[in-house]
mmCIF file of C-alpha atoms in Angstrom:
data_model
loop_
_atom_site.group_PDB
_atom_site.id
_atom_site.type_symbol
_atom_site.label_atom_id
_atom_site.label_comp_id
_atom_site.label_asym_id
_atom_site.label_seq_id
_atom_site.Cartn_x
_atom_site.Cartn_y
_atom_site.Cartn_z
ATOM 1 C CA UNK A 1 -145.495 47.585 -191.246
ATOM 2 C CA UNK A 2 -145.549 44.918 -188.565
ATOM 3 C CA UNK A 3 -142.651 42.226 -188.781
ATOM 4 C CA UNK A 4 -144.504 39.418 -187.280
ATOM 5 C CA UNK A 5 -147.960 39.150 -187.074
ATOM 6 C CA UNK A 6 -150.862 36.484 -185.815
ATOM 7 C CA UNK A 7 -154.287 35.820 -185.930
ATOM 8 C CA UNK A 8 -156.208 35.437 -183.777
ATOM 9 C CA UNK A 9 -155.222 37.793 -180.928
ATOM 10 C CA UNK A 10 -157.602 36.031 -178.821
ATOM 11 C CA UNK A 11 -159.087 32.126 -179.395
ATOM 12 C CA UNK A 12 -161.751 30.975 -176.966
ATOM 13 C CA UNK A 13 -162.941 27.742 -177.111
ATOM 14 C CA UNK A 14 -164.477 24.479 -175.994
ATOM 15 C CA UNK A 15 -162.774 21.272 -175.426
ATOM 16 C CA UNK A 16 -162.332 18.758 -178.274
ATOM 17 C CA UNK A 17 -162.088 21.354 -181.124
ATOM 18 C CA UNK A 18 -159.743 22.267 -183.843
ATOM 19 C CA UNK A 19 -158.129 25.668 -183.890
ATOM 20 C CA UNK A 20 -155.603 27.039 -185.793
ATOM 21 C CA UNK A 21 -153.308 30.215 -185.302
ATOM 22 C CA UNK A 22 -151.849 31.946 -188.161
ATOM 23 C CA UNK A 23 -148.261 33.460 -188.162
ATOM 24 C CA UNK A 24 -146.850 35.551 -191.196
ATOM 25 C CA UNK A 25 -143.307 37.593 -191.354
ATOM 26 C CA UNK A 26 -142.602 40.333 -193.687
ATOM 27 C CA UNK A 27 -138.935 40.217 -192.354
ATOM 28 C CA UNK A 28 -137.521 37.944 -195.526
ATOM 29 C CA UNK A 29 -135.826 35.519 -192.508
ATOM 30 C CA UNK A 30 -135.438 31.785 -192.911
ATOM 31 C CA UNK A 31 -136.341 30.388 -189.465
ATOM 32 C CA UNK A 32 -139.604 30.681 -187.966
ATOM 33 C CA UNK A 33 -140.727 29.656 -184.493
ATOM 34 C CA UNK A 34 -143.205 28.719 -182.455
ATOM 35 C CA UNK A 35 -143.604 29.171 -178.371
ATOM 36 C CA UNK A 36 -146.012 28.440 -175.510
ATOM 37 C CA UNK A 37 -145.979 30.522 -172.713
ATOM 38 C CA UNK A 38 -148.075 29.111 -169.915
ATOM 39 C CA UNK A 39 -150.268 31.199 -166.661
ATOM 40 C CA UNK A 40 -146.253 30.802 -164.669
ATOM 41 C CA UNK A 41 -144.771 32.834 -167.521
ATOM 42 C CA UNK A 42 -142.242 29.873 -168.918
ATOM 43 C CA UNK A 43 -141.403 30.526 -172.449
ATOM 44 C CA UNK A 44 -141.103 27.281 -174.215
ATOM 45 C CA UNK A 45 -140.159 26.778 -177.472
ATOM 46 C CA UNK A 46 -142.564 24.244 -179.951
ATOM 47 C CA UNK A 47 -141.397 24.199 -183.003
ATOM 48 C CA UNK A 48 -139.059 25.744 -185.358
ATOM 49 C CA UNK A 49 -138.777 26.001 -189.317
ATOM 50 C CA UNK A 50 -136.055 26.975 -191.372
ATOM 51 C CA UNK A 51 -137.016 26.960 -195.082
ATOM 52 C CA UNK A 52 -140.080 24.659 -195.097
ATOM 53 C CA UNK A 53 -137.968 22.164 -192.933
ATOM 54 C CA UNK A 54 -139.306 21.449 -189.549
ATOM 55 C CA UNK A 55 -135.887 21.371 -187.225
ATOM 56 C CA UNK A 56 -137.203 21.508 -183.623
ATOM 57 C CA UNK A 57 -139.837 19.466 -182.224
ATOM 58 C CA UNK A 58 -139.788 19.911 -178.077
ATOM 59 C CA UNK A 59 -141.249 16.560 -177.249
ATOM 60 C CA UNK A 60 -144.279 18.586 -178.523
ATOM 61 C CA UNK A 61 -147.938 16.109 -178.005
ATOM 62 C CA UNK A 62 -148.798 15.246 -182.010
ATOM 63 C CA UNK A 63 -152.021 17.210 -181.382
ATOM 64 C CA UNK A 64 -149.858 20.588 -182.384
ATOM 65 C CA UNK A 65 -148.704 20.821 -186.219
ATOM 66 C CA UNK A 66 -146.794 23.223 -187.466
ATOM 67 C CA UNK A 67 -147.810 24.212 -191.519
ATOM 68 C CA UNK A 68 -145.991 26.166 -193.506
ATOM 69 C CA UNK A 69 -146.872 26.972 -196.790
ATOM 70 C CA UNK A 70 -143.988 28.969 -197.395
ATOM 71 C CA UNK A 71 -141.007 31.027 -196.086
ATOM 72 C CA UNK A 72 -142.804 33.881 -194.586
ATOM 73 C CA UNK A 73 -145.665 31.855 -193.105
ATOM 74 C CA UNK A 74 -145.924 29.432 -190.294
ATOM 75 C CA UNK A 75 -149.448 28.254 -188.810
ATOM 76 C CA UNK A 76 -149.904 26.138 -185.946
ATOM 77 C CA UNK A 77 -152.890 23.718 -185.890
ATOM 78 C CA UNK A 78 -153.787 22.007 -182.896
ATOM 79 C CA UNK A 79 -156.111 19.264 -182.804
ATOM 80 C CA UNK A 80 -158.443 17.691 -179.739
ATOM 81 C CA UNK A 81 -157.821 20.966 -177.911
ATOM 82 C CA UNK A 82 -157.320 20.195 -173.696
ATOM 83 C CA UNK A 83 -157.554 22.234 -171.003
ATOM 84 C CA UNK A 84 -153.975 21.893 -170.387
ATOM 85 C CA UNK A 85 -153.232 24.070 -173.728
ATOM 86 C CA UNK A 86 -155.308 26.735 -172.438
ATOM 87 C CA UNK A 87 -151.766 29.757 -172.563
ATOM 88 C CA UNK A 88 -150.293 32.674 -174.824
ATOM 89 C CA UNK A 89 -148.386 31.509 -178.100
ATOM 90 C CA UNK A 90 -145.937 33.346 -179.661
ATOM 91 C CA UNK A 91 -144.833 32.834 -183.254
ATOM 92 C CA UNK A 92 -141.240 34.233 -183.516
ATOM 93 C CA UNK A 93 -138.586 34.840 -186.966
ATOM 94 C CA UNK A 94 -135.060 34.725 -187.265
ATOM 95 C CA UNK A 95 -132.726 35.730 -189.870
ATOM 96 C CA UNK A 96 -131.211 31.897 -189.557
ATOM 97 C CA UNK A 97 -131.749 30.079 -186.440
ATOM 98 C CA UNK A 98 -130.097 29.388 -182.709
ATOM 99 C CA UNK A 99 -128.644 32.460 -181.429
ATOM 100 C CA UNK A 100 -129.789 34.874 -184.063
ATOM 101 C CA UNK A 101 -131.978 37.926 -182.972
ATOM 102 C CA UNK A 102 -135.825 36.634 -182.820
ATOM 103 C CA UNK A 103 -138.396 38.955 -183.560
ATOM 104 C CA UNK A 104 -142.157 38.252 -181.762
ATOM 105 C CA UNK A 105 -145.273 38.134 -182.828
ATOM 106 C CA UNK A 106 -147.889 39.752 -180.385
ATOM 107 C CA UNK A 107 -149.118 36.805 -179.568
ATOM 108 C CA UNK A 108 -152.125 34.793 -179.186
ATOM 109 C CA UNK A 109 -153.843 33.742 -176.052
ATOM 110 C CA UNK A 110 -155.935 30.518 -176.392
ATOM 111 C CA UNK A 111 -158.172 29.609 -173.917
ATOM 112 C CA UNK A 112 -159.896 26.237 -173.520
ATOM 113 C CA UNK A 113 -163.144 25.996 -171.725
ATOM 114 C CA UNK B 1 -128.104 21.574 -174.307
ATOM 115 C CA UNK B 2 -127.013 24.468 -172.441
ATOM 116 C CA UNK B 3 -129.912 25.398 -169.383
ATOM 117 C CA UNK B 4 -129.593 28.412 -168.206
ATOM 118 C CA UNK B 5 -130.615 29.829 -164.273
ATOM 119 C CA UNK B 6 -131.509 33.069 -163.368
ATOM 120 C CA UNK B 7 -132.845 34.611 -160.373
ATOM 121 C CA UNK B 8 -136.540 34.502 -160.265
ATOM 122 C CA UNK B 9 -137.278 38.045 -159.334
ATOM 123 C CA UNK B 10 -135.343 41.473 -158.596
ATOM 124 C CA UNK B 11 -136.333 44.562 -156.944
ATOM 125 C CA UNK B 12 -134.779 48.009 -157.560
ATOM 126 C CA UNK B 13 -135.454 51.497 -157.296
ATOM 127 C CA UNK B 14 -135.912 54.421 -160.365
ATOM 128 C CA UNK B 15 -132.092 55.269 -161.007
ATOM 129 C CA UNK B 16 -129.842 52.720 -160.215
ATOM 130 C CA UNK B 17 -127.905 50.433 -162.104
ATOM 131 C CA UNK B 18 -129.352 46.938 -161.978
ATOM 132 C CA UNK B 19 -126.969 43.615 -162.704
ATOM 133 C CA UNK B 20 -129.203 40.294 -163.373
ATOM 134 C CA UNK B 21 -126.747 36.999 -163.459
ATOM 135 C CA UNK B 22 -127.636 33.953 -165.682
ATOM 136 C CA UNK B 23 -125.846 30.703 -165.181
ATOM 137 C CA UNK B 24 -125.114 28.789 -168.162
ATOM 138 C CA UNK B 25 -122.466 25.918 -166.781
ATOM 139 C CA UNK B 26 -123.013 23.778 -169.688
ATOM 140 C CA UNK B 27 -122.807 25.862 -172.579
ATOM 141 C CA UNK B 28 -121.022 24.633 -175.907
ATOM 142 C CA UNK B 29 -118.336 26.508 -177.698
ATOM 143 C CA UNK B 30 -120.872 27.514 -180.822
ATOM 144 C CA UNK B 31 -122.840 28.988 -178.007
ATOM 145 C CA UNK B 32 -124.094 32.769 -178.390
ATOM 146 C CA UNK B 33 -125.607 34.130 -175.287
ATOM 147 C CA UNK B 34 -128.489 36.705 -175.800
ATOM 148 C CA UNK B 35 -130.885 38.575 -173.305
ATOM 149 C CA UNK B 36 -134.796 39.145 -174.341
ATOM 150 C CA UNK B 37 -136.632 41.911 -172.742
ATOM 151 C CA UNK B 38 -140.789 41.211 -172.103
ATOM 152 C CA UNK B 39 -143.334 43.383 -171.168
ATOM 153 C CA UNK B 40 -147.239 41.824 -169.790
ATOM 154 C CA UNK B 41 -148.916 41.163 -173.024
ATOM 155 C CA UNK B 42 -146.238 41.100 -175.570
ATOM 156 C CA UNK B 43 -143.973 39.222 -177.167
ATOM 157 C CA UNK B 44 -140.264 39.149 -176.102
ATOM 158 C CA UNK B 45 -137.934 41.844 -177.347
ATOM 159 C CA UNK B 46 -134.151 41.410 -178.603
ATOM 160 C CA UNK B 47 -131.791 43.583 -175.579
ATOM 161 C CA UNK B 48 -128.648 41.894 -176.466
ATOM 162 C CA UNK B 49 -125.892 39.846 -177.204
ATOM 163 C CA UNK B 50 -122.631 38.459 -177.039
ATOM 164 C CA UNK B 51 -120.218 35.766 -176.633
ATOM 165 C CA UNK B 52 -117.289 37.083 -174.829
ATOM 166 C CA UNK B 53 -116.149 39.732 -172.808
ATOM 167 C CA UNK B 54 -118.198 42.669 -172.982
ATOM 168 C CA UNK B 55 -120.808 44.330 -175.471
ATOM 169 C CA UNK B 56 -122.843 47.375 -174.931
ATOM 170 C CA UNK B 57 -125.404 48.773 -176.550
ATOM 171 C CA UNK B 58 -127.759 51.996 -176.089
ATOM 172 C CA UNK B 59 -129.896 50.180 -174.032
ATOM 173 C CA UNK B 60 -127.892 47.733 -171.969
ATOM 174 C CA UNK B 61 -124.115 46.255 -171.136
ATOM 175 C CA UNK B 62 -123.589 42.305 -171.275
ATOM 176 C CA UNK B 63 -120.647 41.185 -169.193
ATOM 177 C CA UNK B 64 -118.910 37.402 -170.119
ATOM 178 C CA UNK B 65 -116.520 36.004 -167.884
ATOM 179 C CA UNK B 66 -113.524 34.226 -169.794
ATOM 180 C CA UNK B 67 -114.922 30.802 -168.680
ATOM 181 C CA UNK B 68 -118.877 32.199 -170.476
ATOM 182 C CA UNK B 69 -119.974 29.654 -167.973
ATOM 183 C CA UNK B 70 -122.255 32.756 -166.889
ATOM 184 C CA UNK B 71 -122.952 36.172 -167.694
ATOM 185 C CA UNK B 72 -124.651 39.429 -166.029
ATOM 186 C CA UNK B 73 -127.102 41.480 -168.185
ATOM 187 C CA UNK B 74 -126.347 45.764 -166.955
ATOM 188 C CA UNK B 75 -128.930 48.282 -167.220
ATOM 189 C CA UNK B 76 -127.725 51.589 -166.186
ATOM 190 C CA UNK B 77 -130.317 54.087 -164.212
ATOM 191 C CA UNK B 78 -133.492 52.068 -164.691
ATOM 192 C CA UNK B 79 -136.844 53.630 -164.992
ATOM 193 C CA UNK B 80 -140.481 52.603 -164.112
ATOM 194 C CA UNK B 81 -140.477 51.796 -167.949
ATOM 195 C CA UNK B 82 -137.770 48.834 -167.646
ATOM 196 C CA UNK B 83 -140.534 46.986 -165.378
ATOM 197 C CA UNK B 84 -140.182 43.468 -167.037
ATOM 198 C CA UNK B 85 -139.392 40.109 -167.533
ATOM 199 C CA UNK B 86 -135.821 39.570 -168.744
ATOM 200 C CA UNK B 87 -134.425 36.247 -170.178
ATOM 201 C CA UNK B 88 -131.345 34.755 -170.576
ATOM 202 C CA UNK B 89 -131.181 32.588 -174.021
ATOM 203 C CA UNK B 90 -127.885 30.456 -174.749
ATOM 204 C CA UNK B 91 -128.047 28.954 -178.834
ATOM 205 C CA UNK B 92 -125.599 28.398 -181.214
ATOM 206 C CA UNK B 93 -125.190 31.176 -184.137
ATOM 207 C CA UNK B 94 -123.940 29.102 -186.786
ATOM 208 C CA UNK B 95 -126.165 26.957 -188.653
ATOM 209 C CA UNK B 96 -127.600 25.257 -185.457
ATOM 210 C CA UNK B 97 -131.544 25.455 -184.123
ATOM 211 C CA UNK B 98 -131.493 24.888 -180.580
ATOM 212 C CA UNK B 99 -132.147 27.822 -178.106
ATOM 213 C CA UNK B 100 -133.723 27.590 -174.556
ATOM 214 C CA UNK B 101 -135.028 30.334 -172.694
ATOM 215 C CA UNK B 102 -134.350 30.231 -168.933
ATOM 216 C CA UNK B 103 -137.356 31.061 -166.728
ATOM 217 C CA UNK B 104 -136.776 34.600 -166.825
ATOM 218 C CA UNK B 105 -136.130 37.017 -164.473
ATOM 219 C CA UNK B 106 -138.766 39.599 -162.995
ATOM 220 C CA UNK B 107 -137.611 43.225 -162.088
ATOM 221 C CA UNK B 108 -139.305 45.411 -160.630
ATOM 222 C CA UNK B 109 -138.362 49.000 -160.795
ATOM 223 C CA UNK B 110 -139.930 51.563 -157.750
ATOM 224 C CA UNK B 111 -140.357 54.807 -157.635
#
């Protein structure tokens, strides 16, 4: 039943790695979003895809890339994890894009030791 | 890119009607302007939106001056509940991709 969903809830882990964080929508929408929400509570948006296209990149470091193997999923990969990434991301849909309703995931909060 | 500017917190009491004002100077004429509602630990939730005038809802009443170049998010009779994070979003709603969240507004609601 849940629109949006990611995995993991929680990612702990050491400086240097890989992660990745999962993202699916059962919603049927075209745009899908990623956001970073840091320990002050700013809600920044990463990335956004509508239909397999990426159309927002935020001035994003090349360490995060989005991956979306289709419509209803977008992942986020992030590579040589810092400390600085250490915050709670939220993968978002929309039926289209810009001012349409967004619906959030629960987000997942990533913290790098 | 339209920024918008909120207040950065707002105290009320159970009851009352609470206004929260979001500057948006710069916003283009494709411009929507939305509010998102966010409680600790979750992701943001849709309250409302508009472009002109006024819209209401069950949960809340958005007010847009003719100019839009701002726009005051109502909530009548607030509850402990309605403790939260609110933000004003600006974005076009026809075909375009760009939306910015302000830095959000926190209200706290006493008893």
């Amino acid at each position: 039943d849940t629109a949006v969903s990611q995995t993991p809830k929680y990612l702990v882990t050491q400086m240097g790695n890989d992660k990745s964080i999962k993202c699916e929508q059962n919603l049927g929408h075209d745009t899908m979003y990623w956001y970073k929400q840091d320990s002050k509570k700013f809600l920044k948006i990463m990335f956004s895809y509508n239909n397999k296209e990426l159309i927002i990149n935020e001035t994003v470091p090349n360490r995060f890339s989005p991956k979306s193997p289709d419509k209803a999923h977008l992942n986020l990969h992030i590579n040589s994890l810092e400390l600085g990434d250490s915050a709670v991301y939220f993968c978002a849909s929309s039926l289209m894009g810009g001012g349409d309703e967004q619906f959030f995931g629960p987000g997942t909060r990533l913290t790098v030791l | 890119l339209a920024k918008t500017t909120q207040p950065i917190s707002m105290d009320s009491y159970e009851g009352q009607e609470v206004n929260i004002t979001c500057s948006h100077n710069n916003i283009a004429t494709n411009d929507y302007i939305t509010w998102y509602q966010q409680f600790p630990s979750q992701g943001p939730r849709f309250i409302i939106q508009g472009y002109k005038t006024k819209v209401t809802n069950e949960v809340a009443s958005l007010f847009i001056p003719a100019d839009r170049k701002s726009s005051t998010l109502s909530l009548p009779r607030v509850s402990l509940s309605d403790t939260a994070v609110y933000y004003c979003l600006v974005g076009e709603n026809t075909g375009g991709f760009k939306t910015i969240f302000g830095a959000g507004t926190r209200l706290f609601v006493k008893a």
